[in-house]
Coordinates of C-alpha atoms in Angstrom, one line a residue:
Chain O
M322 CA 84.2 101.4 108.5
F323 CA 84.4 101.2 104.7
G324 CA 82.0 104.2 104.4
K325 CA 84.4 106.2 106.6
L326 CA 87.4 105.2 104.4
L327 CA 85.5 106.4 101.3
H328 CA 84.5 109.6 103.0
Y329 CA 88.1 110.5 103.8
E330 CA 89.3 109.5 100.3
F331 CA 86.8 112.0 98.9
R332 CA 87.9 114.6 101.4
K333 CA 91.6 114.2 100.5
C334 CA 90.8 115.0 96.8
R335 CA 88.4 117.8 97.5
S336 CA 90.5 120.8 96.7
S337 CA 91.4 119.8 93.2
K338 CA 87.7 119.2 92.4
I339 CA 86.8 122.6 93.7
M340 CA 89.5 124.1 91.6
L341 CA 88.3 122.2 88.5
L342 CA 84.7 123.4 89.3
G343 CA 86.0 127.0 89.6
I344 CA 87.9 126.9 86.3
T345 CA 84.9 125.4 84.5
T346 CA 82.5 128.0 86.0
V347 CA 84.8 130.8 84.7
L348 CA 85.0 129.3 81.2
E349 CA 81.3 128.6 81.2
L350 CA 80.6 132.2 82.0
L351 CA 82.9 133.2 79.2
F352 CA 81.0 130.9 76.9
L353 CA 77.7 132.4 77.9
I354 CA 79.1 135.9 77.3
G355 CA 80.1 134.7 73.9
I356 CA 76.5 133.5 73.2
L357 CA 74.9 136.7 74.4
S358 CA 77.3 139.0 72.5
K359 CA 77.4 136.6 69.5
D360 CA 81.1 137.0 69.4
E361 CA 82.5 134.0 67.5
N362 CA 86.0 134.4 68.7
V363 CA 85.0 134.3 72.4
L364 CA 82.8 131.3 71.7
A365 CA 85.5 129.4 69.9
I366 CA 88.1 130.0 72.6
S367 CA 85.7 129.1 75.4
V368 CA 84.5 125.9 73.7
V369 CA 88.1 124.8 73.0
L370 CA 89.1 125.6 76.6
L371 CA 86.1 123.9 78.0
T372 CA 86.7 120.8 76.0
I373 CA 90.4 120.7 77.1
T374 CA 89.3 121.3 80.7
A375 CA 86.8 118.5 80.5
I376 CA 89.3 116.0 79.1
V377 CA 92.3 117.1 81.3
G378 CA 90.0 117.3 84.3
V379 CA 88.6 113.8 84.0
I380 CA 92.0 112.3 83.3
G381 CA 93.6 114.4 86.0
L382 CA 91.2 113.1 88.6
G383 CA 92.3 109.6 87.8
I384 CA 96.0 110.5 88.0
E385 CA 95.4 112.4 91.3
S386 CA 94.1 109.2 92.8
V387 CA 97.3 107.4 92.1
I388 CA 99.3 110.3 93.4
T389 CA 97.3 110.3 96.6
L390 CA 98.1 106.6 97.0
H391 CA 101.7 107.3 96.4
R392 CA 101.7 110.0 99.1
D393 CA 99.9 107.7 101.5
M394 CA 102.6 105.1 101.0
N395 CA 105.6 107.3 101.1
T396 CA 105.0 110.2 103.5
R397 CA 104.2 110.5 107.2
Q398 CA 100.6 111.3 106.3
G399 CA 100.3 107.7 105.3
Y400 CA 100.4 106.7 109.0
M401 CA 96.9 108.1 109.4
L402 CA 95.6 105.6 106.9
F403 CA 97.8 102.6 107.7
M404 CA 97.6 102.6 111.4
T405 CA 93.8 102.2 111.3
P406 CA 92.5 98.6 111.6
N407 CA 91.6 98.3 108.0
S408 CA 92.8 95.6 105.5
S409 CA 94.6 96.6 102.3
L410 CA 91.6 95.3 100.4
K411 CA 89.3 97.8 102.0
I412 CA 91.8 100.7 101.8
L413 CA 92.4 100.1 98.2
G414 CA 88.8 99.4 97.5
A415 CA 87.8 102.8 98.9
K416 CA 90.4 104.4 96.7
V417 CA 89.2 102.6 93.5
L418 CA 85.6 103.5 94.4
E419 CA 86.4 107.1 95.0
N420 CA 88.3 107.3 91.8
G421 CA 85.6 105.6 89.8
L422 CA 82.8 107.7 91.3
S423 CA 84.6 110.9 90.9
M424 CA 85.5 110.3 87.3
L425 CA 81.9 109.1 86.5
L426 CA 80.5 112.2 88.2
A427 CA 82.9 114.4 86.3
A428 CA 82.2 112.7 83.0
V429 CA 78.5 113.0 83.5
F430 CA 78.9 116.6 84.6
F431 CA 81.0 117.6 81.6
G432 CA 78.9 115.5 79.3
A433 CA 75.7 117.2 80.5
L434 CA 77.4 120.6 80.4
G435 CA 78.7 119.9 76.9
F436 CA 75.3 118.8 75.7
L437 CA 73.7 121.9 77.2
D438 CA 76.2 124.2 75.7
V439 CA 76.0 122.6 72.2
S440 CA 72.2 122.8 72.4
L441 CA 72.5 126.5 73.3
L442 CA 74.8 127.0 70.4
F443 CA 72.4 125.3 68.0
S444 CA 69.3 127.0 69.4
Y445 CA 71.0 130.3 68.7
F446 CA 72.6 129.3 65.4
G447 CA 70.6 126.4 64.1
E448 CA 68.2 123.5 64.8
L449 CA 68.6 120.9 67.5
D450 CA 68.1 117.7 65.4
R451 CA 71.0 118.7 63.2
L452 CA 73.1 117.9 66.3
W453 CA 72.4 114.2 66.2
Q454 CA 72.9 114.1 62.5
I455 CA 76.3 115.8 62.7
L456 CA 77.4 113.5 65.4
S457 CA 76.3 110.4 63.5
E458 CA 78.1 111.6 60.4
M459 CA 81.2 112.1 62.4
M460 CA 81.0 108.7 63.9
E461 CA 80.4 107.1 60.5
Q462 CA 83.5 108.7 59.1
F463 CA 85.6 107.0 61.9
I464 CA 83.8 103.7 62.1
P465 CA 82.0 102.9 58.9
T466 CA 80.0 99.9 60.1
L467 CA 78.8 101.5 63.3
E468 CA 75.2 102.7 63.8
L469 CA 74.9 105.3 66.4
N470 CA 72.2 104.4 68.7
W471 CA 71.7 103.8 72.4
G472 CA 73.0 100.3 72.3
T473 CA 76.3 101.1 70.8
A474 CA 76.7 104.2 73.0
A475 CA 76.2 102.0 76.0
V476 CA 78.9 99.6 74.8
L477 CA 81.3 102.4 74.2
I478 CA 80.6 103.8 77.7
L479 CA 81.1 100.3 79.2
D480 CA 84.3 100.0 77.3
M481 CA 85.6 103.3 78.6
L482 CA 84.6 102.3 82.2
C483 CA 86.4 99.0 82.1
S484 CA 89.4 100.4 80.4
W485 CA 89.6 103.1 83.0
L486 CA 89.2 100.7 85.9
A487 CA 92.0 98.6 84.5
M488 CA 94.2 101.6 84.0
V489 CA 93.7 102.9 87.6
N490 CA 94.5 99.5 89.1
M491 CA 97.5 99.3 86.8
G492 CA 98.6 102.7 88.2
Y493 CA 98.0 101.5 91.8
L494 CA 99.9 98.2 91.2
A495 CA 102.8 99.9 89.5
D496 CA 103.1 102.4 92.4
V497 CA 102.7 99.8 95.2
L498 CA 105.3 97.5 93.6
A499 CA 107.7 100.4 93.1
S500 CA 107.1 101.7 96.7
S501 CA 107.6 98.2 98.2
V502 CA 110.9 97.7 96.5
L503 CA 112.3 101.2 96.5
R504 CA 110.7 102.6 99.7
G505 CA 110.1 106.1 98.6
K506 CA 113.4 106.9 96.9
K507 CA 113.3 109.4 94.1
A508 CA 113.5 106.8 91.4
G509 CA 110.2 105.4 92.6
G510 CA 108.1 107.5 90.4
F511 CA 110.1 106.7 87.3
V512 CA 110.1 102.9 88.0
A513 CA 106.3 103.1 88.7
F514 CA 105.8 104.7 85.3
L515 CA 107.9 102.0 83.6
L516 CA 105.9 99.3 85.4
F517 CA 102.7 101.0 84.4
L518 CA 103.8 100.9 80.7
A519 CA 104.7 97.3 81.0
L520 CA 101.3 96.4 82.5
S521 CA 99.5 98.4 79.8
F522 CA 101.4 96.5 77.2
L523 CA 100.6 93.2 78.9
M524 CA 96.9 93.9 79.0
G525 CA 96.9 95.1 75.4
W526 CA 98.6 91.8 74.4
L527 CA 96.1 89.8 76.4
Q528 CA 93.2 91.5 74.6
Q529 CA 94.7 91.0 71.2
T530 CA 95.4 87.3 71.9
L531 CA 92.3 86.3 73.6
V532 CA 89.7 88.1 71.5
P533 CA 89.4 86.7 67.9
E534 CA 89.7 89.3 65.1
T535 CA 86.9 87.8 63.2
L536 CA 84.2 89.0 65.5
P537 CA 82.0 92.0 64.6
I538 CA 83.3 95.2 66.1
I539 CA 80.6 95.6 68.8
Q540 CA 81.2 92.1 70.1
R541 CA 85.0 92.7 70.1
Q542 CA 84.6 95.7 72.2
I543 CA 82.5 93.9 74.7
W544 CA 85.1 91.1 75.0
F545 CA 87.9 93.7 75.3
S546 CA 85.9 95.2 78.2
V547 CA 85.6 91.8 79.8
V548 CA 89.4 91.2 79.6
A549 CA 90.0 94.7 80.9
L550 CA 87.7 94.0 83.8
A551 CA 89.3 90.7 84.6
C552 CA 92.8 92.4 84.5
A553 CA 91.5 95.2 86.8
A554 CA 90.2 92.7 89.3
G555 CA 93.4 90.6 89.2
M556 CA 95.6 93.7 89.6
Y557 CA 93.4 94.9 92.5
F558 CA 93.8 91.8 94.5
L559 CA 97.5 91.6 93.7
T560 CA 98.0 95.2 94.8
A561 CA 96.1 94.6 98.0
Y562 CA 98.2 91.5 98.7
V563 CA 101.5 93.3 98.1
M564 CA 100.3 96.2 100.3
E565 CA 99.3 93.8 103.1
R566 CA 102.4 91.6 103.1
K567 CA 105.3 93.7 101.8
L568 CA 104.6 97.3 102.2
S569 CA 106.5 99.2 104.9
V570 CA 105.1 102.7 105.3
Chain G
M1488 CA 108.6 115.7 145.5
Q1489 CA 112.2 115.4 144.4
F1490 CA 113.5 111.9 144.4
D1491 CA 117.0 110.5 144.5
P1492 CA 116.8 108.3 141.4
M1493 CA 119.6 106.1 142.7
K1494 CA 117.5 104.8 145.6
P1495 CA 114.3 102.9 145.4
I1496 CA 111.5 105.4 144.9
W1497 CA 109.0 103.4 146.9
A1498 CA 111.2 103.7 150.0
Q1499 CA 111.5 107.5 149.6
V1500 CA 107.7 108.0 149.2
A1501 CA 107.1 105.6 152.1
A1502 CA 109.5 107.7 154.3
A1503 CA 107.7 110.9 153.3
L1504 CA 104.4 109.5 154.3
Q1505 CA 105.8 108.2 157.5
T1506 CA 107.0 111.7 158.4
D1507 CA 103.6 113.0 157.6
M1508 CA 102.1 110.5 160.0
V1509 CA 104.4 111.6 162.8
T1510 CA 104.0 115.4 162.2
G1511 CA 100.2 114.9 162.1
R1512 CA 99.8 116.0 158.6
L1513 CA 98.3 112.6 158.1
A1514 CA 96.0 112.2 161.1
P1515 CA 95.4 108.8 162.8
G1516 CA 92.5 107.1 161.1
Q1517 CA 92.7 109.4 158.1
K1518 CA 91.8 108.0 154.7
M1519 CA 94.8 107.8 152.4
P1520 CA 94.5 108.5 148.7
S1521 CA 93.9 105.5 146.4
G1522 CA 96.9 103.9 144.9
R1523 CA 96.2 105.6 141.6
D1524 CA 95.8 109.0 143.3
L1525 CA 99.0 108.5 145.2
A1526 CA 100.8 107.8 141.9
V1527 CA 99.4 110.9 140.4
R1528 CA 100.1 113.1 143.4
F1529 CA 103.7 112.0 143.5
T1530 CA 104.1 111.5 139.8
I1531 CA 105.2 107.9 140.2
N1532 CA 104.5 104.7 138.5
P1533 CA 101.3 103.0 139.9
N1534 CA 103.2 99.8 140.8
T1535 CA 105.5 101.9 142.9
A1536 CA 102.6 103.5 144.6
A1537 CA 101.2 100.0 145.3
R1538 CA 104.5 99.0 146.8
V1539 CA 104.5 102.0 149.1
Y1540 CA 101.2 100.9 150.6
Q1541 CA 102.3 97.3 150.8
E1542 CA 105.2 98.5 152.9
L1543 CA 103.2 100.7 155.1
V1544 CA 100.6 98.0 155.7
S1545 CA 103.3 95.4 156.5
Q1546 CA 104.8 97.9 159.1
G1547 CA 101.3 98.2 160.6
L1548 CA 101.2 101.9 159.9
C1549 CA 98.3 101.5 157.5
E1550 CA 95.4 99.2 157.2
T1551 CA 93.2 98.4 154.2
R1552 CA 89.5 98.2 154.8
R1553 CA 87.9 96.1 152.2
G1554 CA 85.9 98.1 149.7
L1555 CA 86.7 101.4 151.4
G1556 CA 90.5 102.0 150.9
T1557 CA 93.6 102.5 152.9
Y1558 CA 93.6 104.2 156.3
V1559 CA 96.3 105.5 158.7
T1560 CA 96.5 103.4 161.8
E1561 CA 94.8 104.7 165.0
D1562 CA 97.2 102.6 167.1
E1563 CA 98.9 105.3 169.2
A1564 CA 101.6 102.9 170.3
R1565 CA 102.6 102.2 166.6
L1566 CA 102.8 105.9 165.9
S1567 CA 104.9 106.7 169.0
G1568 CA 107.1 103.8 167.9
L1569 CA 107.4 105.4 164.5
R1570 CA 108.2 108.8 166.0
E1571 CA 110.9 107.3 168.1
A1572 CA 112.4 105.4 165.2
L1573 CA 112.5 108.4 162.9
A1574 CA 113.9 110.6 165.7
R1575 CA 116.7 108.1 166.3
E1576 CA 117.5 108.0 162.7
A1577 CA 117.7 111.8 162.7
A1578 CA 120.0 111.6 165.7
A1579 CA 122.2 109.0 164.1
R1580 CA 122.5 111.1 160.9
Y1581 CA 123.5 114.1 163.1
L1582 CA 126.1 112.2 165.0
A1583 CA 127.5 110.7 161.8
E1584 CA 127.8 114.2 160.2
A1585 CA 129.4 115.6 163.4
A1586 CA 131.9 112.8 163.5
R1587 CA 132.7 113.5 159.8
L1588 CA 133.4 117.1 160.8
G1589 CA 135.8 115.9 163.5
L1590 CA 133.7 116.5 166.7
T1591 CA 133.8 114.0 169.6
R1592 CA 130.5 112.6 170.7
A1593 CA 130.6 114.9 173.8
D1594 CA 131.1 117.9 171.6
A1595 CA 128.3 116.8 169.4
V1596 CA 125.9 116.6 172.3
A1597 CA 127.1 119.9 173.7
M1598 CA 126.4 121.5 170.4
I1599 CA 122.8 120.6 170.8
E1600 CA 122.6 122.4 174.1
K1601 CA 124.2 125.5 172.6
E1602 CA 121.7 125.6 169.9
E1603 CA 119.2 128.3 170.9
N1604 CA 115.7 127.7 169.6
Chain P
M52 CA 101.0 90.3 126.2
L53 CA 103.2 91.7 123.5
E54 CA 105.9 89.4 122.4
S55 CA 108.8 90.4 120.3
K56 CA 110.3 87.2 118.9
N57 CA 113.8 87.6 117.3
I58 CA 112.5 90.4 115.1
T59 CA 114.9 91.8 112.5
M60 CA 114.4 94.7 110.1
R61 CA 116.7 95.9 107.4
F62 CA 116.8 99.1 105.4
G63 CA 119.0 98.2 102.4
Q64 CA 122.3 97.4 103.9
K65 CA 121.6 98.7 107.4
T66 CA 120.1 96.4 110.0
A67 CA 117.9 98.7 112.1
V68 CA 116.5 96.1 114.5
D69 CA 118.6 92.9 115.1
G70 CA 117.0 89.9 116.6
V71 CA 115.1 91.7 119.4
T72 CA 113.4 89.3 121.8
T73 CA 111.4 90.4 124.8
T74 CA 107.9 90.1 126.3
L75 CA 105.9 93.0 127.6
I76 CA 103.1 92.4 130.1
P77 CA 100.1 94.5 131.1
G78 CA 100.3 96.7 134.1
H79 CA 103.8 98.0 133.4
V80 CA 105.4 101.1 132.0
Y81 CA 108.4 100.4 129.9
A82 CA 111.1 103.0 129.2
L83 CA 112.7 102.3 125.8
L84 CA 116.1 103.8 125.8
G85 CA 119.1 104.2 123.5
P86 CA 120.8 106.7 121.3
N87 CA 119.4 107.9 118.0
G88 CA 119.3 105.2 115.4
S89 CA 119.5 102.4 117.9
G90 CA 116.2 100.9 116.6
K91 CA 113.6 102.1 119.1
T92 CA 111.4 103.8 116.6
T93 CA 111.8 101.0 114.1
W94 CA 110.8 98.5 116.8
M95 CA 107.7 100.5 117.6
K96 CA 106.7 100.7 114.0
L97 CA 107.1 96.9 113.7
A98 CA 104.9 96.4 116.7
T99 CA 102.2 98.6 115.0
G100 CA 102.5 96.8 111.6
L101 CA 103.6 99.9 109.7
L102 CA 106.9 98.1 108.9
K103 CA 107.2 94.5 107.8
P104 CA 110.1 92.6 109.3
A105 CA 112.8 90.8 107.4
S106 CA 112.5 87.9 109.9
G107 CA 111.0 87.2 113.2
E108 CA 107.6 88.4 114.5
I109 CA 105.8 90.4 117.0
L110 CA 102.7 88.8 118.6
W111 CA 99.9 90.5 120.4
N112 CA 98.1 87.9 122.6
G113 CA 99.4 85.1 120.5
A114 CA 98.6 86.5 117.0
P115 CA 100.9 88.3 114.7
V116 CA 100.4 92.1 114.8
G117 CA 98.3 93.4 111.9
I118 CA 94.8 94.6 111.3
E119 CA 93.2 93.3 114.4
S120 CA 96.0 94.3 116.8
R121 CA 95.8 97.9 115.6
R122 CA 92.4 98.0 117.3
E123 CA 94.1 97.7 120.6
I124 CA 97.5 99.1 120.0
A125 CA 97.9 102.9 119.9
Y126 CA 101.0 104.3 118.3
M127 CA 102.3 107.9 118.4
S128 CA 105.2 108.7 116.1
T129 CA 107.8 111.4 116.7
E130 CA 106.9 113.1 113.5
P131 CA 103.6 115.0 112.8
Y132 CA 101.3 113.0 110.6
F133 CA 97.9 114.6 110.5
Y134 CA 96.4 115.6 107.2
T135 CA 97.1 119.3 106.7
W136 CA 93.5 120.1 105.9
M137 CA 92.3 119.0 109.4
T138 CA 91.4 121.0 112.4
V139 CA 92.0 119.7 116.0
Q140 CA 88.4 118.7 116.0
D141 CA 88.7 116.8 112.7
V142 CA 91.6 114.9 114.1
G143 CA 89.4 113.7 117.0
K144 CA 86.6 112.8 114.6
Y145 CA 89.0 110.8 112.5
Y146 CA 90.2 108.8 115.5
D147 CA 86.6 108.4 116.6
D148 CA 85.6 107.1 113.2
F149 CA 88.3 104.4 113.0
F150 CA 89.0 103.4 116.6
E151 CA 86.3 101.9 118.8
D152 CA 88.3 102.6 121.9
F153 CA 88.5 106.3 121.3
D154 CA 86.8 108.4 124.0
P155 CA 85.7 111.8 122.8
A156 CA 85.1 113.1 126.4
R157 CA 88.6 112.2 127.3
Y158 CA 89.9 113.9 124.2
A159 CA 88.0 117.1 125.1
D160 CA 89.4 116.9 128.6
L161 CA 93.0 116.4 127.4
L162 CA 92.7 119.2 124.9
S163 CA 91.7 121.7 127.6
R164 CA 94.5 120.5 129.8
M165 CA 96.9 121.1 126.9
E166 CA 95.3 124.4 126.1
L167 CA 94.3 123.4 122.5
T168 CA 91.1 124.6 121.0
P169 CA 89.0 122.5 118.5
E170 CA 89.0 125.1 115.6
L171 CA 92.8 125.3 115.3
K172 CA 94.1 124.1 112.0
T173 CA 96.9 121.5 112.1
R174 CA 98.9 123.3 109.5
N175 CA 99.0 126.4 111.8
L176 CA 100.2 124.6 114.9
S177 CA 103.6 125.3 116.4
S178 CA 105.8 122.3 116.9
G179 CA 105.0 122.3 120.6
M180 CA 101.2 122.4 120.0
M181 CA 101.5 119.6 117.5
A182 CA 103.4 117.5 120.0
K183 CA 100.6 118.1 122.5
L184 CA 97.9 117.2 120.0
K185 CA 99.6 114.0 119.1
I186 CA 99.7 113.0 122.8
A187 CA 96.1 114.1 123.5
V188 CA 94.6 112.1 120.6
T189 CA 96.7 109.0 121.3
L190 CA 95.9 108.9 125.1
A191 CA 92.3 109.6 124.4
R192 CA 92.1 106.0 123.2
R193 CA 91.4 103.4 125.8
A194 CA 93.9 101.1 124.2
K195 CA 95.6 98.0 125.7
V196 CA 99.0 99.0 124.4
Y197 CA 100.4 102.5 124.0
L198 CA 103.6 103.0 122.1
L199 CA 104.7 106.6 122.6
D200 CA 107.7 107.7 120.7
E201 CA 109.3 110.7 122.4
P202 CA 106.1 111.9 124.1
F203 CA 107.9 114.8 125.8
N204 CA 109.8 116.1 122.8
G205 CA 109.3 119.8 122.2
I206 CA 106.9 120.2 125.1
D207 CA 107.1 122.9 127.7
L208 CA 107.5 122.1 131.4
I209 CA 103.9 122.6 132.5
A210 CA 102.6 120.6 129.7
R211 CA 105.1 117.8 130.4
D212 CA 103.7 117.6 134.0
E213 CA 100.2 117.3 132.5
I214 CA 101.4 114.5 130.1
A215 CA 103.2 112.7 133.0
R216 CA 99.9 112.9 135.0
T217 CA 97.9 111.6 132.0
I218 CA 100.4 108.8 131.5
I219 CA 100.0 107.7 135.1
E220 CA 96.3 107.9 134.9
T221 CA 96.3 105.8 131.8
A222 CA 98.7 103.2 133.3
G223 CA 96.6 100.5 134.9
K224 CA 96.5 96.8 135.5
E225 CA 95.5 96.1 131.9
A226 CA 97.5 98.5 129.9
I227 CA 101.1 98.2 128.5
L228 CA 102.8 101.6 128.1
V229 CA 106.1 101.9 126.2
L230 CA 107.7 105.3 126.3
S231 CA 110.9 106.1 124.4
S232 CA 112.5 109.4 125.3
H233 CA 115.8 111.2 125.5
L234 CA 114.7 112.9 128.7
I235 CA 115.7 110.0 130.9
E236 CA 115.2 111.9 134.1
E237 CA 111.5 112.5 133.3
L238 CA 111.0 108.7 132.9
E239 CA 112.8 107.7 136.1
A240 CA 109.7 107.8 138.3
L241 CA 107.2 107.0 135.6
A242 CA 108.6 103.8 134.3
D243 CA 109.0 100.5 136.2
H244 CA 111.0 98.7 133.6
A245 CA 113.8 99.8 131.2
I246 CA 114.7 98.3 127.9
F247 CA 118.0 99.4 126.4
F248 CA 118.8 99.3 122.7
R249 CA 122.1 99.6 121.0
E250 CA 122.7 99.4 117.2
G251 CA 119.5 97.5 116.8
K252 CA 120.1 95.0 119.5
L253 CA 118.4 94.7 122.9
I254 CA 121.2 94.9 125.4
L255 CA 119.4 95.1 128.7
D256 CA 116.0 94.5 130.1
C257 CA 115.5 95.3 133.8
D258 CA 113.2 96.2 136.6
L259 CA 114.0 99.7 137.8
E260 CA 113.4 99.5 141.5
E261 CA 115.4 96.3 141.7
M262 CA 118.2 98.0 139.9
R263 CA 118.1 100.8 142.4
S264 CA 118.2 98.6 145.4
D265 CA 120.7 96.1 144.0
S266 CA 123.3 98.5 142.6
G267 CA 122.3 101.9 143.8
E268 CA 122.1 103.2 140.2
S269 CA 119.5 105.4 138.6
M270 CA 118.3 104.7 135.1
A271 CA 120.4 107.7 133.9
E272 CA 123.5 106.3 135.6
R273 CA 123.0 102.9 134.0
Y274 CA 122.4 104.6 130.6
R275 CA 125.7 106.5 131.0
A276 CA 127.5 103.3 132.0
L277 CA 126.2 101.5 128.9
Y278 CA 126.6 104.1 126.3
A279 CA 129.4 106.6 127.3
R280 CA 132.1 106.7 124.8
K281 CA 135.4 105.3 126.1
E282 CA 138.1 107.9 126.6
V283 CA 140.7 107.9 123.8
I284 CA 144.2 107.6 125.3

């Protein structure tokens, strides 16, 4: 039945993804027009808009997942989900998985699109290997001791993944706690947000306390990710517990 | 069928079926609907329907044949007895109503004679 | 057997269900009666596990209601609850996906009896059609317990007859049916037991035919006797 839960979680968020795809397609067309007509203004606008769409889109997908959970807990539509014979662990697990997969797919999609677009740009206006060089120089400016290679890129991606898992579960836990206590009153969203901030602060504190500052930056990042992952797991089980025991839909 | 909700429903359904047996609408030996079908037909609770059959069986007006269902009795004597019982009840109701209207018993009987068919 | 053991539910200061204790056994149709706000809906939601009680418990065959009991207990709320992007067919598919006791053939049969077609979108349904859809999908389950909250609400006469017929067909030796309704006359012949609620408390639990032969009262008459406001002198 878990597969079914996952299927319906995806279905619930389908329209926003379609809309995101639509906007991206329009902007991409604009970009291509810019390339063909060699109009720098059009190119600049479309690149900026595409970048914003990518960032907002990926983050938005994450936020949407929390909003969907909120709706499931506080409106009648929630009956559909909570009257089925599924444990809170499974229900929440399907949501986390849907969220993770959607964001991963979106990140990969936008990443690939970005890479393609930049390649197109450079093949029209310059050479392709300059791309890597520019990126490396950019990175070096921000993090002097870092070498941009596949290893470090992987660590960065891992870090983003773990941080996001932690943040999503923070969002879920904050919302479930607020909903259990306030039962859908207007203040619920605000309280959930405050709880979310509190949990973020808590995790940040844990990371700073548990991971020694003396470690090289790569190893620090890896340990940060481990702490984030542990927090994510802890919050996931806590959220499921509160949902199972305390939540009235 | 319209019930009087202030009286036990099983009794009202049983009475309706008894009348059907006397009028011949339910022929002797005819198979009766199953308990569930009776419930659906009369739009009553299935337990009520079961009670109806219990009553009719205990009065000897129906018999259950194992594995086959419930059947109207073929015992003519029983059916005549039922006809007489129902007729007497009808007569009693008439006499009670006539008395309520102020007629003497003789008047009430005479009224029947006057009634042209 | 569904046992409600001294169950209490509070919403803030208000006590919606107050120490309700009763046992429901298979093979019976229970009419759940009482004015708005007397706790009938809340009790049904507690029995489904959608609400968590402040104290007390509801047991299904000895175990507290929860994930497992939802496999065998079917609940139909008064309000519409289907996802707005669904069609009538999608609703059936959803139930089929999550409830092993869902019977698609029965669903199709009930839909045709209620004159609902599979392609209709739930967001386009009138309130009457929505009411029929809720009933159709709930009774298409071969559940052990059916908790129907206001099954006749907003439904036309012909469809009500269909629903009454379906309820009788569903009622059997193994099922427990609980119907709450304001249309008491509709339930007179369907139910065999009545449970009366007032201000969260269970005030009367009785066998209907016995009540009729003992005191010559209909369920509606008893309701009036219990709830009619006293005349102000």
